[in-house]
mmCIF file of C-alpha atoms in Angstrom:
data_model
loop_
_atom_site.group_PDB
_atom_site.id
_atom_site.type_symbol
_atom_site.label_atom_id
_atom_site.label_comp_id
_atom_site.label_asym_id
_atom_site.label_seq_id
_atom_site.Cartn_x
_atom_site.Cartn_y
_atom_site.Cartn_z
ATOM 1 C CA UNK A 297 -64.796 3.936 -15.878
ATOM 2 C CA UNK A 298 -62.796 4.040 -12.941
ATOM 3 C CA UNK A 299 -61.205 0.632 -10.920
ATOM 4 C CA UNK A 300 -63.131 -0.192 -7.820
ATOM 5 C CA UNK A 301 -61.130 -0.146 -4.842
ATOM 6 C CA UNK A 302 -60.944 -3.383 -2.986
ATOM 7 C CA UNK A 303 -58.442 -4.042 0.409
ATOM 8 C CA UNK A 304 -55.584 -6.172 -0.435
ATOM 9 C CA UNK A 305 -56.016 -9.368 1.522
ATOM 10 C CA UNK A 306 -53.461 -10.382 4.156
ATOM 11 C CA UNK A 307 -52.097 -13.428 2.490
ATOM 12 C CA UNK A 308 -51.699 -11.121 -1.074
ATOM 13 C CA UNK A 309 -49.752 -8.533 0.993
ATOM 14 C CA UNK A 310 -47.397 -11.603 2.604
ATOM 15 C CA UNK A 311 -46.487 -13.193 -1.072
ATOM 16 C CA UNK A 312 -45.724 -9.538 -2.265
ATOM 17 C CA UNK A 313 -43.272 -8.838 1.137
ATOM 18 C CA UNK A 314 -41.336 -12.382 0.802
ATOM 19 C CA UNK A 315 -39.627 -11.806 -2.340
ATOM 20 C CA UNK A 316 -39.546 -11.246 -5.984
ATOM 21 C CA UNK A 317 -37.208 -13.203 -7.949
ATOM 22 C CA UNK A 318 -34.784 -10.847 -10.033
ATOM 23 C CA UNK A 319 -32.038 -11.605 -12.131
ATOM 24 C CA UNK A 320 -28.523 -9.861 -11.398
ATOM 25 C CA UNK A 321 -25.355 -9.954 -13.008
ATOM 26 C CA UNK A 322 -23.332 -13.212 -12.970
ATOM 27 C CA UNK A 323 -19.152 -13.702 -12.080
ATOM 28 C CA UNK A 324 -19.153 -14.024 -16.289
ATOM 29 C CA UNK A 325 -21.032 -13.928 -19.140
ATOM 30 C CA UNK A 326 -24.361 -15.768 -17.132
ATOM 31 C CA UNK A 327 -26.748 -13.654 -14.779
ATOM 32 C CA UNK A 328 -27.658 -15.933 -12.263
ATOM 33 C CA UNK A 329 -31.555 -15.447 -10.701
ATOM 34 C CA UNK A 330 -32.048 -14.811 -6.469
ATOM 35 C CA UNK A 331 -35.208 -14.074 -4.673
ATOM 36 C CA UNK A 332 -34.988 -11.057 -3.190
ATOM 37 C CA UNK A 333 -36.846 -8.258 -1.106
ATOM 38 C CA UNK A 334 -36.609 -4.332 -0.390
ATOM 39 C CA UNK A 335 -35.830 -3.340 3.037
ATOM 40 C CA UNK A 336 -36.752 -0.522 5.819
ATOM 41 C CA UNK A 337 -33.732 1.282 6.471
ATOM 42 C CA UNK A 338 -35.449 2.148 9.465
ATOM 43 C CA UNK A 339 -36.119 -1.606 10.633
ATOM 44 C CA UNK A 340 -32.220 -1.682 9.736
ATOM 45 C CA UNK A 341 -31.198 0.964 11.896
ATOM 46 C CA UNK A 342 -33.540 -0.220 14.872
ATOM 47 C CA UNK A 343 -32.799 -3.488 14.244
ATOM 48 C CA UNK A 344 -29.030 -2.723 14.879
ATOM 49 C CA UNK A 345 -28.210 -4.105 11.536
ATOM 50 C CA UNK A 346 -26.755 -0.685 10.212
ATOM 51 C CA UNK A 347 -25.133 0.758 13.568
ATOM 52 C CA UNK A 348 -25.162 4.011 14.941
ATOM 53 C CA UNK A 349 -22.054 4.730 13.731
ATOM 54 C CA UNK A 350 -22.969 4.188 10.326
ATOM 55 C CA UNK A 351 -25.843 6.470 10.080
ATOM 56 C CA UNK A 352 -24.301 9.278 8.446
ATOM 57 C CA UNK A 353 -22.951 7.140 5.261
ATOM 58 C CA UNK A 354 -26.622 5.862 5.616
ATOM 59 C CA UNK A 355 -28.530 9.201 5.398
ATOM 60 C CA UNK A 356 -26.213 10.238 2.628
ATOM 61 C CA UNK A 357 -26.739 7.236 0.270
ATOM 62 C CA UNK A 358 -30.436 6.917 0.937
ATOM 63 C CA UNK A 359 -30.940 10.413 0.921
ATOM 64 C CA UNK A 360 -28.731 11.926 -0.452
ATOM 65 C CA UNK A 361 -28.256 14.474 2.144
ATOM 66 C CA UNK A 362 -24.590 15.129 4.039
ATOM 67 C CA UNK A 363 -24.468 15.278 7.712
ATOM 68 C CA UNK A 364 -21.547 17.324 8.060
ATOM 69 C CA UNK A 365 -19.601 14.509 9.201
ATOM 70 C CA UNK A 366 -17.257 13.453 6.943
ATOM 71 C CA UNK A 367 -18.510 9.848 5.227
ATOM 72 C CA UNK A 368 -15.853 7.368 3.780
ATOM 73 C CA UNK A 369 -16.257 4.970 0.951
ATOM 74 C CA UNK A 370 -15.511 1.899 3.757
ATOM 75 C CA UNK A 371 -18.499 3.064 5.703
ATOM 76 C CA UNK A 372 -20.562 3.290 2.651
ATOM 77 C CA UNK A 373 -19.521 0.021 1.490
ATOM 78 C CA UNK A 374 -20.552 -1.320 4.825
ATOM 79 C CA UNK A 375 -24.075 0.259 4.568
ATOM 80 C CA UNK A 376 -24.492 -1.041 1.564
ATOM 81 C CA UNK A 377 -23.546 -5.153 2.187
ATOM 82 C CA UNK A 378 -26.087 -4.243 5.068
ATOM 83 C CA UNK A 379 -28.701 -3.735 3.045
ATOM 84 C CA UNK A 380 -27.840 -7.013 0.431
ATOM 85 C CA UNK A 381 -27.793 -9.329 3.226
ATOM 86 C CA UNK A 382 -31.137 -8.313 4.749
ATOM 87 C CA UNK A 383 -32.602 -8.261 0.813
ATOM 88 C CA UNK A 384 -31.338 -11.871 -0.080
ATOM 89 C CA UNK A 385 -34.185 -14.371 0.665
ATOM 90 C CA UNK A 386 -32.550 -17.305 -1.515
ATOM 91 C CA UNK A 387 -29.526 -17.944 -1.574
ATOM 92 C CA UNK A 388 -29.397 -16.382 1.659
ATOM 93 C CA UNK A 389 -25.860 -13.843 2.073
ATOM 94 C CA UNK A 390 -25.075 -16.701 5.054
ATOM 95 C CA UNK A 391 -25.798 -19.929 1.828
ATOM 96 C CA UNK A 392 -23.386 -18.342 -0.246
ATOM 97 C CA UNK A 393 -20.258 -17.303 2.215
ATOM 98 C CA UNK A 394 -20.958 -21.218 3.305
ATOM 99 C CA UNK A 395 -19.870 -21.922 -0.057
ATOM 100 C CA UNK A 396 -17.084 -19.303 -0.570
ATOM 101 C CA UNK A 397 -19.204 -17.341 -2.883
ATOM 102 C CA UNK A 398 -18.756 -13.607 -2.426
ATOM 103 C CA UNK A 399 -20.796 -11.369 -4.458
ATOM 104 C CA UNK A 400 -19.159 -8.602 -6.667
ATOM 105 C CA UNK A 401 -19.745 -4.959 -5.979
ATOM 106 C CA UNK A 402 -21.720 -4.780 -9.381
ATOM 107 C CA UNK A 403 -24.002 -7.335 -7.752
ATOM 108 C CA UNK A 404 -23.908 -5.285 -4.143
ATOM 109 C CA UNK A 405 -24.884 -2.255 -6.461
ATOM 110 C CA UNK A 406 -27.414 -4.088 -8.030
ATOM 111 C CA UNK A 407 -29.389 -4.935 -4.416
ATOM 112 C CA UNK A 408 -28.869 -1.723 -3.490
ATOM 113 C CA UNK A 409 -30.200 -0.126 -6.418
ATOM 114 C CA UNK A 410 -33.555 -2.879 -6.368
ATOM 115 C CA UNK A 411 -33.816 -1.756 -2.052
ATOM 116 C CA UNK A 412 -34.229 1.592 -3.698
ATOM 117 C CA UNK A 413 -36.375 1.926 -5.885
ATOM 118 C CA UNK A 414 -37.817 -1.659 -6.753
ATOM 119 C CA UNK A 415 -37.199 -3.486 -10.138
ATOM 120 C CA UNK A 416 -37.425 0.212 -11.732
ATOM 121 C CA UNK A 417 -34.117 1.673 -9.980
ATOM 122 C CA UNK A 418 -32.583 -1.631 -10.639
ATOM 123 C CA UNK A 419 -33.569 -1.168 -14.230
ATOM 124 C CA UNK A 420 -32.179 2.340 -14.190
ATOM 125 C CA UNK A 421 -28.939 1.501 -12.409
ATOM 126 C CA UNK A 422 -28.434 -0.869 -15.746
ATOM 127 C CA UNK A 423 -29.221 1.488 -18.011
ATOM 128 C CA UNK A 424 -26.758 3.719 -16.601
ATOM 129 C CA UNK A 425 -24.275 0.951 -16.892
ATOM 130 C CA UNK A 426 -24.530 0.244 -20.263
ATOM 131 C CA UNK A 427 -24.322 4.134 -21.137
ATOM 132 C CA UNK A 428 -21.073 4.138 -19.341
ATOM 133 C CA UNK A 429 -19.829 1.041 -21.145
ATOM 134 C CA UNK A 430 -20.794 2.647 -24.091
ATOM 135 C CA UNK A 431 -18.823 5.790 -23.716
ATOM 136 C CA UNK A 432 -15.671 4.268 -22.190
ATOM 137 C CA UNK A 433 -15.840 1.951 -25.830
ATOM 138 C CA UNK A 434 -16.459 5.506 -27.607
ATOM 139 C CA UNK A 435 -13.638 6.844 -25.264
ATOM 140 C CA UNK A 436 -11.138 3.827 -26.316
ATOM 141 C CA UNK A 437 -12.038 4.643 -29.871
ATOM 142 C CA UNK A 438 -11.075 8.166 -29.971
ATOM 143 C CA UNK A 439 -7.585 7.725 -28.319
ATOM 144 C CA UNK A 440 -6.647 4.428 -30.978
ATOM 145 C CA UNK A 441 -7.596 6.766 -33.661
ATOM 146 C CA UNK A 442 -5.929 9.552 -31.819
ATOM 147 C CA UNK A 443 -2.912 7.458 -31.656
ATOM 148 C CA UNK A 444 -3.461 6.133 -35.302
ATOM 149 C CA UNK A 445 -3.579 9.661 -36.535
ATOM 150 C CA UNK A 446 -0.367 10.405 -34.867
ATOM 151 C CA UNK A 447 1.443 7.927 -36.072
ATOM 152 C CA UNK A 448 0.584 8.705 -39.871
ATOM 153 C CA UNK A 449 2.254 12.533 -39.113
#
C-alpha cells in the first residue's frame, strides 16, 4: 500500500521554516541547545547579507566549485558567520554578542554544516570529528611508543 498524498497545510509548512532546536557543542564539557534554521544562500546573496565580493568563497564552500579567483580562508570565514547569524533563531547571533558570548569555530562549523545539509550533515560533520579525534589519539600513541621504543635502544 502506498501513502496518500495530501498538501502540507500553510501553518505545518511555517512551524517547519521557524526552527528546529539542535544541540551544538558547548565552550566545555556541556553542549548547550539553540533553535535554529537552514538558510537560502540565494536570499543571502540578494539580501546583501553575503556581499558581492564574497561570492566566490561562497560558490566554493557551497559548491564546491572554484571560480578562478583566488579565495582566502578570511573570506571564507566571513561567509560562513554569514550564514550562523541568519540560522540562529534563539539566542539570536545579536543576544549573545550583547552578552560577550562569541561562538567557537567548532560551533560556526556546526551551523554551517546543519545550513547544509539539515540535522544529517550536522550529524556527519560529527562523525567526522570524532574519527579525527580518534586518529590524532592513535597518532599520539604511536609517537610515545615510538619514543618509548627509542629510549629502551
Amino acid at each position: 500500500m502506498s501513502e496518500e498524498l495530501r498538501i502540507t497545510s500553510l501553518d505545518e509548512i511555517k512551524k517547519a521554516a521557524s526552527g528546529q532546536l539542535v544541540k551544538l557543542a558547548g565552550w566545555g564539557e556541556e553542549p548547550w541547545v539553540a533553535k535554529i534554521k537552514r538558510v537560502s544562500l540565494l536570499d543571502l546573496i540578494k539580501e546583501g547579507v553575503i556581499p558581492n565580493s564574497l561570492l566566490a568563497a561562497a560558490q566554493e564552500i557551497f559548491m564546491g566549485k572554484q571560480s578562478g579567483k583566488s579565495v582566502n580562508i578570511g573570506e571564507i570565514s566571513k561567509v560562513m558567520e554569514a550564514v550562523a547569524k541568519s540560522m540562529l533563531v534563539e539566542p539570536t547571533w545579536e543576544q549573545l554578542e550583547d552578552r560577550d558570548i562569541k561562538l567557537t569555530d567548532e560551533q560556526v562549523t556546526e551551523l554551517f554544516q546543519y545550513a547544509q545539509g539539515g540535522l544529517k550533515g550536522l550529524e556527519r560533520f560529527r562523525k567526522d570529528q570524532e574519527r579525527l579525534a580518534n586518529n590524532q589519539s592513535i597518532r599520539a600513541l604511536q609517537q610515545i611508543a615510538k619514543r618509548n621504543s627509542e629510549d629502551n635502544k
